[in-house]
PDB file of C-alpha atoms in Angstrom:
ATOM      1  CA  MET A   1      41.023 -19.580  50.289  1.00 51.00           C
ATOM      2  CA  LYS A   2      39.665 -22.475  48.254  1.00 46.00           C
ATOM      3  CA  LYS A   3      36.334 -22.189  50.068  1.00 47.00           C
ATOM      4  CA  PHE A   4      36.282 -18.457  49.298  1.00 42.00           C
ATOM      5  CA  PHE A   5      36.726 -19.029  45.563  1.00 41.00           C
ATOM      6  CA  LEU A   6      34.187 -21.855  45.644  1.00 44.00           C
ATOM      7  CA  TRP A   7      31.565 -19.631  47.276  1.00 44.00           C
ATOM      8  CA  PHE A   8      32.480 -16.756  44.943  1.00 41.00           C
ATOM      9  CA  PHE A   9      31.956 -19.045  41.937  1.00 40.00           C
ATOM     10  CA  VAL A  10      28.600 -20.240  43.290  1.00 39.00           C
ATOM     11  CA  ILE A  11      27.388 -16.665  43.868  1.00 40.00           C
ATOM     12  CA  VAL A  12      28.467 -15.510  40.388  1.00 39.00           C
ATOM     13  CA  LEU A  13      26.872 -18.552  38.772  1.00 41.00           C
ATOM     14  CA  SER A  14      23.653 -18.014  40.731  1.00 43.00           C
ATOM     15  CA  GLY A  15      23.552 -14.377  39.664  1.00 45.00           C
ATOM     16  CA  PHE A  16      24.043 -15.357  36.029  1.00 38.00           C
ATOM     17  CA  CYS A  17      21.237 -17.905  36.256  1.00 39.00           C
ATOM     18  CA  MET A  18      18.923 -15.374  37.886  1.00 35.00           C
ATOM     19  CA  THR A  19      19.755 -12.860  35.167  1.00 34.00           C
ATOM     20  CA  LYS A  20      18.870 -15.408  32.517  1.00 36.00           C
ATOM     21  CA  LEU A  21      15.708 -16.314  34.418  1.00 36.00           C
ATOM     22  CA  ILE A  22      14.291 -12.832  34.889  1.00 37.00           C
ATOM     23  CA  ARG A  23      15.342 -11.390  31.514  1.00 39.00           C
ATOM     24  CA  PRO A  24      12.206 -10.738  29.453  1.00 43.00           C
ATOM     25  CA  PRO A  25      11.782 -12.885  26.317  1.00 44.00           C
ATOM     26  CA  TYR A  26      11.582  -9.794  24.089  1.00 55.00           C
ATOM     27  CA  LYS A  27      12.280  -6.084  24.045  1.00 69.00           C
ATOM     28  CA  ARG A  28       8.839  -4.497  24.055  1.00 70.00           C
ATOM     29  CA  GLU A  29       9.926  -1.268  22.380  1.00 74.00           C
ATOM     30  CA  THR A  30      11.401  -3.252  19.481  1.00 83.00           C
ATOM     31  CA  ILE A  31       8.276  -5.362  19.061  1.00 89.00           C
ATOM     32  CA  VAL A  32       5.933  -2.366  19.328  1.00 93.00           C
ATOM     33  CA  ASN A  33       7.868  -0.359  16.745  1.00 93.00           C
ATOM     34  CA  HIS A  34       7.921  -3.329  14.345  1.00 94.00           C
ATOM     35  CA  LEU A  35       4.174  -3.909  14.708  1.00 96.00           C
ATOM     36  CA  LYS A  36       3.313  -0.232  14.212  1.00 96.00           C
ATOM     37  CA  GLU A  37       5.493   0.025  11.113  1.00 95.00           C
ATOM     38  CA  SER A  38       3.819  -3.152   9.784  1.00 96.00           C
ATOM     39  CA  THR A  39       0.352  -1.611  10.218  1.00 97.00           C
ATOM     40  CA  VAL A  40      -1.383   0.769   7.816  1.00 97.00           C
ATOM     41  CA  ALA A  41      -4.401   3.024   8.314  1.00 97.00           C
ATOM     42  CA  LEU A  42      -7.290   2.683   5.884  1.00 97.00           C
ATOM     43  CA  VAL A  43      -8.680   6.197   5.526  1.00 96.00           C
ATOM     44  CA  ARG A  44     -11.805   7.894   4.234  1.00 93.00           C
ATOM     45  CA  THR A  45     -12.545  11.559   3.560  1.00 91.00           C
ATOM     46  CA  ASP A  46     -15.050  13.020   6.016  1.00 89.00           C
ATOM     47  CA  GLN A  47     -17.406  15.993   5.590  1.00 87.00           C
ATOM     48  CA  ASP A  48     -14.609  18.400   6.534  1.00 87.00           C
ATOM     49  CA  ASN A  49     -12.376  16.979   3.783  1.00 88.00           C
ATOM     50  CA  ASP A  50     -10.073  15.380   6.353  1.00 90.00           C
ATOM     51  CA  ASN A  51      -8.566  11.946   5.742  1.00 94.00           C
ATOM     52  CA  VAL A  52      -9.488  10.014   8.884  1.00 94.00           C
ATOM     53  CA  PRO A  53      -8.717   6.386   9.801  1.00 95.00           C
ATOM     54  CA  TYR A  54     -11.692   4.023   9.835  1.00 96.00           C
ATOM     55  CA  CYS A  55      -9.956   0.618   9.748  1.00 97.00           C
ATOM     56  CA  SER A  56      -6.521  -0.989   9.920  1.00 98.00           C
ATOM     57  CA  GLY A  57      -4.486  -3.357   7.775  1.00 98.00           C
ATOM     58  CA  VAL A  58      -1.165  -5.188   7.958  1.00 98.00           C
ATOM     59  CA  TRP A  59       1.644  -5.592   5.454  1.00 97.00           C
ATOM     60  CA  ILE A  60       2.075  -9.252   4.562  1.00 95.00           C
ATOM     61  CA  THR A  61       4.343  -8.659   1.562  1.00 93.00           C
ATOM     62  CA  LYS A  62       6.107  -5.640   0.113  1.00 91.00           C
ATOM     63  CA  TYR A  63       3.014  -4.814  -1.944  1.00 93.00           C
ATOM     64  CA  ASP A  64       0.094  -6.601  -0.238  1.00 96.00           C
ATOM     65  CA  ILE A  65      -2.051  -5.498   2.711  1.00 97.00           C
ATOM     66  CA  LEU A  66      -4.272  -7.896   4.650  1.00 98.00           C
ATOM     67  CA  THR A  67      -7.398  -6.451   6.271  1.00 98.00           C
ATOM     68  CA  ALA A  68     -10.980  -7.310   7.236  1.00 97.00           C
ATOM     69  CA  GLN A  69     -13.483  -7.811   4.441  1.00 95.00           C
ATOM     70  CA  HIS A  70     -16.163  -5.725   6.145  1.00 94.00           C
ATOM     71  CA  CYS A  71     -13.823  -2.689   6.017  1.00 95.00           C
ATOM     72  CA  ILE A  72     -13.653  -3.048   2.237  1.00 92.00           C
ATOM     73  CA  GLU A  73     -17.367  -3.716   1.798  1.00 88.00           C
ATOM     74  CA  ASN A  74     -18.446  -0.743   3.886  1.00 70.00           C
ATOM     75  CA  ILE A  75     -16.261   1.782   2.056  1.00 64.00           C
ATOM     76  CA  GLY A  76     -17.119   0.281  -1.329  1.00 53.00           C
ATOM     77  CA  LYS A  77     -20.861   0.559  -0.783  1.00 50.00           C
ATOM     78  CA  LEU A  78     -20.464   4.165   0.317  1.00 51.00           C
ATOM     79  CA  ALA A  79     -18.558   4.899  -2.884  1.00 50.00           C
ATOM     80  CA  ILE A  80     -21.201   3.619  -5.323  1.00 46.00           C
ATOM     81  CA  LYS A  81     -24.077   5.385  -3.460  1.00 49.00           C
ATOM     82  CA  ASN A  82     -26.646   3.217  -5.205  1.00 51.00           C
ATOM     83  CA  ILE A  83     -28.043   0.147  -3.475  1.00 52.00           C
ATOM     84  CA  ASN A  84     -29.611  -1.067  -6.720  1.00 58.00           C
ATOM     85  CA  ILE A  85     -26.225  -1.653  -8.372  1.00 57.00           C
ATOM     86  CA  PRO A  86     -24.841  -5.168  -7.804  1.00 58.00           C
ATOM     87  CA  TYR A  87     -21.794  -4.759  -5.590  1.00 65.00           C
ATOM     88  CA  SER A  88     -18.535  -6.664  -5.606  1.00 75.00           C
ATOM     89  CA  ALA A  89     -15.635  -5.599  -3.410  1.00 85.00           C
ATOM     90  CA  ILE A  90     -13.090  -6.940  -5.917  1.00 91.00           C
ATOM     91  CA  GLY A  91     -11.525  -4.013  -7.748  1.00 93.00           C
ATOM     92  CA  THR A  92     -12.532  -1.433  -5.124  1.00 92.00           C
ATOM     93  CA  THR A  93      -9.994   1.380  -4.715  1.00 93.00           C
ATOM     94  CA  ILE A  94      -8.938   1.832  -1.098  1.00 95.00           C
ATOM     95  CA  LYS A  95      -7.092   4.821   0.348  1.00 95.00           C
ATOM     96  CA  TYR A  96      -4.494   4.235   3.044  1.00 96.00           C
ATOM     97  CA  VAL A  97      -1.537   5.881   4.767  1.00 95.00           C
ATOM     98  CA  VAL A  98       1.589   4.512   6.417  1.00 95.00           C
ATOM     99  CA  LYS A  99       2.995   5.706   9.726  1.00 93.00           C
ATOM    100  CA  SER A 100       5.534   8.065   8.129  1.00 91.00           C
ATOM    101  CA  ASP A 101       2.696   9.890   6.309  1.00 92.00           C
ATOM    102  CA  VAL A 102       1.229  11.163   9.580  1.00 92.00           C
ATOM    103  CA  ASP A 103       2.677  13.724  11.975  1.00 89.00           C
ATOM    104  CA  LEU A 104       1.964  11.892  15.220  1.00 84.00           C
ATOM    105  CA  SER A 105       3.334  14.783  17.293  1.00 84.00           C
ATOM    106  CA  ALA A 106       0.311  16.907  16.335  1.00 77.00           C
ATOM    107  CA  PRO A 107      -3.071  15.985  17.881  1.00 67.00           C
ATOM    108  CA  ASN A 108      -5.785  15.291  15.315  1.00 72.00           C
ATOM    109  CA  HIS A 109      -3.353  15.588  12.426  1.00 80.00           C
ATOM    110  CA  TRP A 110      -5.033  14.632   9.175  1.00 87.00           C
ATOM    111  CA  PRO A 111      -2.663  13.733   6.318  1.00 90.00           C
ATOM    112  CA  LYS A 112      -3.190  15.589   3.046  1.00 85.00           C
ATOM    113  CA  PHE A 113      -1.454  12.878   1.044  1.00 88.00           C
ATOM    114  CA  THR A 114      -2.964   9.397   0.753  1.00 93.00           C
ATOM    115  CA  ARG A 115      -1.906   6.233  -1.038  1.00 94.00           C
ATOM    116  CA  THR A 116      -4.148   3.859  -2.988  1.00 94.00           C
ATOM    117  CA  GLY A 117      -4.520   0.149  -3.513  1.00 95.00           C
ATOM    118  CA  ILE A 118      -6.932  -2.205  -5.246  1.00 95.00           C
ATOM    119  CA  VAL A 119      -8.847  -5.054  -3.595  1.00 96.00           C
ATOM    120  CA  THR A 120      -7.691  -8.285  -5.219  1.00 96.00           C
ATOM    121  CA  ALA A 121      -9.276 -10.985  -3.044  1.00 96.00           C
ATOM    122  CA  ILE A 122     -11.993 -11.343  -0.424  1.00 95.00           C
ATOM    123  CA  ASP A 123     -13.351 -14.056   1.853  1.00 94.00           C
ATOM    124  CA  VAL A 124     -16.777 -12.986   3.098  1.00 91.00           C
ATOM    125  CA  ALA A 125     -17.241 -16.049   5.305  1.00 89.00           C
ATOM    126  CA  HIS A 126     -14.028 -15.400   7.252  1.00 92.00           C
ATOM    127  CA  ASP A 127     -13.982 -11.587   6.938  1.00 94.00           C
ATOM    128  CA  LEU A 128     -10.635 -11.279   5.134  1.00 96.00           C
ATOM    129  CA  ALA A 129      -9.487  -9.171   2.186  1.00 97.00           C
ATOM    130  CA  LEU A 130      -6.294  -8.429   0.271  1.00 97.00           C
ATOM    131  CA  ILE A 131      -5.263  -5.045  -1.109  1.00 97.00           C
ATOM    132  CA  LYS A 132      -2.578  -4.744  -3.795  1.00 95.00           C
ATOM    133  CA  THR A 133      -0.783  -1.410  -3.539  1.00 93.00           C
ATOM    134  CA  SER A 134      -0.223   0.678  -6.623  1.00 77.00           C
ATOM    135  CA  GLU A 135       2.657   2.848  -5.384  1.00 73.00           C
ATOM    136  CA  GLY A 136       6.309   2.070  -5.882  1.00 61.00           C
ATOM    137  CA  PRO A 137       8.341   0.140  -3.319  1.00 59.00           C
ATOM    138  CA  LEU A 138       8.020   1.341   0.264  1.00 75.00           C
ATOM    139  CA  THR A 139      10.465   0.700   3.053  1.00 84.00           C
ATOM    140  CA  HIS A 140       8.452  -1.127   5.658  1.00 90.00           C
ATOM    141  CA  PRO A 141       8.541  -4.391   7.619  1.00 92.00           C
ATOM    142  CA  VAL A 142       6.011  -7.158   7.094  1.00 93.00           C
ATOM    143  CA  VAL A 143       4.233  -9.183   9.751  1.00 94.00           C
ATOM    144  CA  ILE A 144       5.460 -12.680  10.538  1.00 92.00           C
ATOM    145  CA  ILE A 145       2.913 -15.268   9.408  1.00 92.00           C
ATOM    146  CA  ASP A 146       4.760 -18.540  10.085  1.00 88.00           C
ATOM    147  CA  ARG A 147       3.772 -20.041  13.428  1.00 83.00           C
ATOM    148  CA  ASP A 148       3.475 -23.716  14.333  1.00 81.00           C
ATOM    149  CA  GLU A 149       2.604 -23.492  18.032  1.00 85.00           C
ATOM    150  CA  LEU A 150      -0.929 -23.679  19.386  1.00 88.00           C
ATOM    151  CA  ILE A 151      -2.582 -20.444  20.465  1.00 92.00           C
ATOM    152  CA  ASP A 152      -3.047 -21.097  24.164  1.00 93.00           C
ATOM    153  CA  ASP A 153      -5.739 -19.599  26.369  1.00 94.00           C
ATOM    154  CA  GLY A 154      -4.293 -16.941  28.657  1.00 94.00           C
ATOM    155  CA  MET A 155      -1.262 -16.125  26.517  1.00 95.00           C
ATOM    156  CA  PRO A 156      -0.357 -12.411  26.394  1.00 96.00           C
ATOM    157  CA  ILE A 157      -0.858 -10.607  23.103  1.00 97.00           C
ATOM    158  CA  HIS A 158       0.005  -7.277  21.496  1.00 97.00           C
ATOM    159  CA  ILE A 159      -2.665  -5.334  19.591  1.00 98.00           C
ATOM    160  CA  VAL A 160      -2.144  -2.484  17.096  1.00 98.00           C
ATOM    161  CA  GLY A 161      -4.844  -0.508  15.300  1.00 97.00           C
ATOM    162  CA  HIS A 162      -6.487   2.896  15.051  1.00 97.00           C
ATOM    163  CA  THR A 163      -8.830   2.590  18.016  1.00 95.00           C
ATOM    164  CA  VAL A 164     -11.728   5.067  17.720  1.00 94.00           C
ATOM    165  CA  GLY A 165      -9.669   6.986  15.151  1.00 92.00           C
ATOM    166  CA  MET A 166      -6.550   7.363  17.307  1.00 93.00           C
ATOM    167  CA  TRP A 167      -3.588   6.735  15.005  1.00 95.00           C
ATOM    168  CA  TRP A 168      -1.437   3.622  15.644  1.00 96.00           C
ATOM    169  CA  THR A 169      -2.776   2.749  19.078  1.00 96.00           C
ATOM    170  CA  TYR A 170      -0.878  -0.013  20.871  1.00 97.00           C
ATOM    171  CA  SER A 171      -2.421  -2.077  23.640  1.00 96.00           C
ATOM    172  CA  ILE A 172      -1.970  -5.409  25.363  1.00 95.00           C
ATOM    173  CA  GLY A 173      -4.431  -8.177  26.142  1.00 96.00           C
ATOM    174  CA  ASN A 174      -4.822 -11.904  26.545  1.00 97.00           C
ATOM    175  CA  VAL A 175      -6.275 -14.785  24.592  1.00 96.00           C
ATOM    176  CA  SER A 176      -9.523 -15.681  26.345  1.00 95.00           C
ATOM    177  CA  SER A 177     -10.378 -18.672  24.141  1.00 92.00           C
ATOM    178  CA  SER A 178      -9.328 -20.123  20.825  1.00 89.00           C
ATOM    179  CA  TRP A 179     -12.523 -21.274  19.117  1.00 85.00           C
ATOM    180  CA  THR A 180     -12.511 -23.979  16.462  1.00 84.00           C
ATOM    181  CA  ILE A 181     -16.105 -23.060  15.586  1.00 80.00           C
ATOM    182  CA  ILE A 182     -18.057 -20.025  16.801  1.00 81.00           C
ATOM    183  CA  LYS A 183     -20.984 -18.088  15.374  1.00 76.00           C
ATOM    184  CA  GLY A 184     -19.803 -14.767  13.955  1.00 74.00           C
ATOM    185  CA  PRO A 185     -21.811 -11.531  13.565  1.00 74.00           C
ATOM    186  CA  ASP A 186     -23.374 -12.773  10.293  1.00 71.00           C
ATOM    187  CA  THR A 187     -24.396 -16.089  11.926  1.00 64.00           C
ATOM    188  CA  LEU A 188     -21.645 -17.844   9.974  1.00 71.00           C
ATOM    189  CA  LEU A 189     -19.614 -20.473  11.811  1.00 78.00           C
ATOM    190  CA  VAL A 190     -15.947 -19.495  11.828  1.00 84.00           C
ATOM    191  CA  GLN A 191     -12.659 -20.270  13.554  1.00 91.00           C
ATOM    192  CA  ALA A 192     -11.714 -17.329  15.747  1.00 94.00           C
ATOM    193  CA  ILE A 193      -9.680 -16.093  18.704  1.00 95.00           C
ATOM    194  CA  GLN A 194     -11.575 -14.498  21.577  1.00 96.00           C
ATOM    195  CA  VAL A 195      -9.501 -11.679  23.041  1.00 97.00           C
ATOM    196  CA  SER A 196      -9.673  -9.766  26.290  1.00 96.00           C
ATOM    197  CA  GLY A 197      -8.272  -6.316  25.500  1.00 94.00           C
ATOM    198  CA  PRO A 198      -9.210  -2.727  24.545  1.00 93.00           C
ATOM    199  CA  VAL A 199     -10.411  -3.243  20.962  1.00 95.00           C
ATOM    200  CA  TRP A 200     -13.044  -1.053  19.294  1.00 93.00           C
ATOM    201  CA  SER A 201     -13.938   0.541  15.969  1.00 92.00           C
ATOM    202  CA  GLY A 202     -10.784   1.416  14.042  1.00 95.00           C
ATOM    203  CA  ASN A 203      -9.074  -1.817  15.108  1.00 97.00           C
ATOM    204  CA  SER A 204     -10.894  -3.842  12.439  1.00 97.00           C
ATOM    205  CA  GLY A 205      -8.419  -5.312   9.978  1.00 97.00           C
ATOM    206  CA  GLY A 206      -5.509  -4.853  12.381  1.00 98.00           C
ATOM    207  CA  GLY A 207      -3.605  -7.658  14.029  1.00 98.00           C
ATOM    208  CA  CYS A 208      -2.940  -9.277  17.368  1.00 98.00           C
ATOM    209  CA  TYR A 209       0.482 -10.818  17.933  1.00 97.00           C
ATOM    210  CA  ASP A 210       2.466 -13.006  20.318  1.00 95.00           C
ATOM    211  CA  ASN A 211       5.568 -11.880  22.207  1.00 93.00           C
ATOM    212  CA  GLU A 212       7.810 -12.594  19.202  1.00 91.00           C
ATOM    213  CA  GLY A 213       5.643 -10.558  16.835  1.00 93.00           C
ATOM    214  CA  HIS A 214       3.955 -13.476  15.050  1.00 95.00           C
ATOM    215  CA  LEU A 215       0.515 -12.648  13.652  1.00 97.00           C
ATOM    216  CA  LEU A 216      -2.183 -14.570  15.555  1.00 97.00           C
ATOM    217  CA  GLY A 217      -5.342 -13.011  14.150  1.00 97.00           C
ATOM    218  CA  ILE A 218      -7.071 -10.138  12.327  1.00 98.00           C
ATOM    219  CA  ALA A 219      -9.640  -8.023  14.223  1.00 97.00           C
ATOM    220  CA  SER A 220     -13.136  -8.845  12.990  1.00 95.00           C
ATOM    221  CA  TRP A 221     -15.941  -8.132  15.468  1.00 94.00           C
ATOM    222  CA  ILE A 222     -16.678  -7.178  19.067  1.00 93.00           C
ATOM    223  CA  ASN A 223     -19.327  -8.030  21.643  1.00 90.00           C
ATOM    224  CA  LYS A 224     -20.790  -4.706  22.772  1.00 85.00           C
ATOM    225  CA  GLY A 225     -22.706  -6.329  25.615  1.00 83.00           C
ATOM    226  CA  VAL A 226     -19.605  -6.800  27.775  1.00 84.00           C
ATOM    227  CA  PRO A 227     -16.352  -4.828  28.138  1.00 86.00           C
ATOM    228  CA  ASN A 228     -13.172  -5.839  26.314  1.00 88.00           C
ATOM    229  CA  MET A 229     -14.513  -8.865  24.430  1.00 93.00           C
ATOM    230  CA  SER A 230     -13.417  -8.992  20.800  1.00 95.00           C
ATOM    231  CA  PHE A 231     -12.902 -11.641  18.160  1.00 96.00           C
ATOM    232  CA  PHE A 232     -10.067 -12.040  15.657  1.00 97.00           C
ATOM    233  CA  VAL A 233      -9.977 -14.216  12.544  1.00 96.00           C
ATOM    234  CA  HIS A 234      -7.842 -17.195  13.528  1.00 96.00           C
ATOM    235  CA  HIS A 235      -4.281 -17.586  12.263  1.00 96.00           C
ATOM    236  CA  ASP A 236      -5.188 -20.897  10.560  1.00 95.00           C
ATOM    237  CA  GLU A 237      -7.883 -19.209   8.459  1.00 95.00           C
ATOM    238  CA  ILE A 238      -5.467 -16.433   7.524  1.00 97.00           C
ATOM    239  CA  VAL A 239      -2.931 -18.974   6.263  1.00 96.00           C
ATOM    240  CA  LYS A 240      -5.588 -20.742   4.149  1.00 95.00           C
ATOM    241  CA  PHE A 241      -6.727 -17.426   2.668  1.00 96.00           C
ATOM    242  CA  LEU A 242      -3.200 -16.305   1.801  1.00 97.00           C
ATOM    243  CA  ASN A 243      -2.253 -19.669   0.324  1.00 95.00           C
ATOM    244  CA  SER A 244      -5.269 -19.448  -1.975  1.00 94.00           C
ATOM    245  CA  ASN A 245      -4.922 -15.820  -3.032  1.00 94.00           C
ATOM    246  CA  LEU A 246      -1.269 -14.743  -3.015  1.00 86.00           C
ATOM    247  CA  ASN A 247       0.705 -15.275  -6.181  1.00 70.00           C
ATOM    248  CA  ASN A 248       3.866 -15.730  -4.124  1.00 54.00           C
TER     249      ASN A 248
END
């Protein structure tokens, strides 16, 4: 009888250990929902008067959206329609929508209502920009910036953006390399994360995240010569930019 209880205890303990071992470190549906709710769509009005997504952004505070500087510059230059006027992205009005503004059950649904924000800070060298929203308080989560661990090659990542205009597209990928210095699209040397994953136009300004939902980078540019090679502004550069430009 004692041997029976001893073996029973060993089996139960082994099962518990196996359960702990094989349990995933996160609940994907929880992470995905959090990341989508933390992501906005930057929108422009097309020739049919539809508000379509052209870039992404992420909530970093209750009122501030982080995005890619080239998203702001492109829309700002289109707005002034005069290449002879000196252009500064600071003060540019940007239209955006949050996930609850869009009926995602209807294919090609274009929201009639849009929100607005003003560009308050840019970093051309590292392709980052801040948008201060002008609406009242919204109920939304913010991305997690704090992260002390190294970004290791091969680590799995989560990506959210509006890939080729498809609202709130979620995908997975891996860190291919974490570059201390690499030549960006404007021949500037930057710190960036090279990602293997389905990233394309519409992802710019959106984030990639680790399994706990920490922001690792902001989508900046892609290499069109090979499949699934994209580059994100490195977390360290994001922290420097926010420390310099956020009031709080």
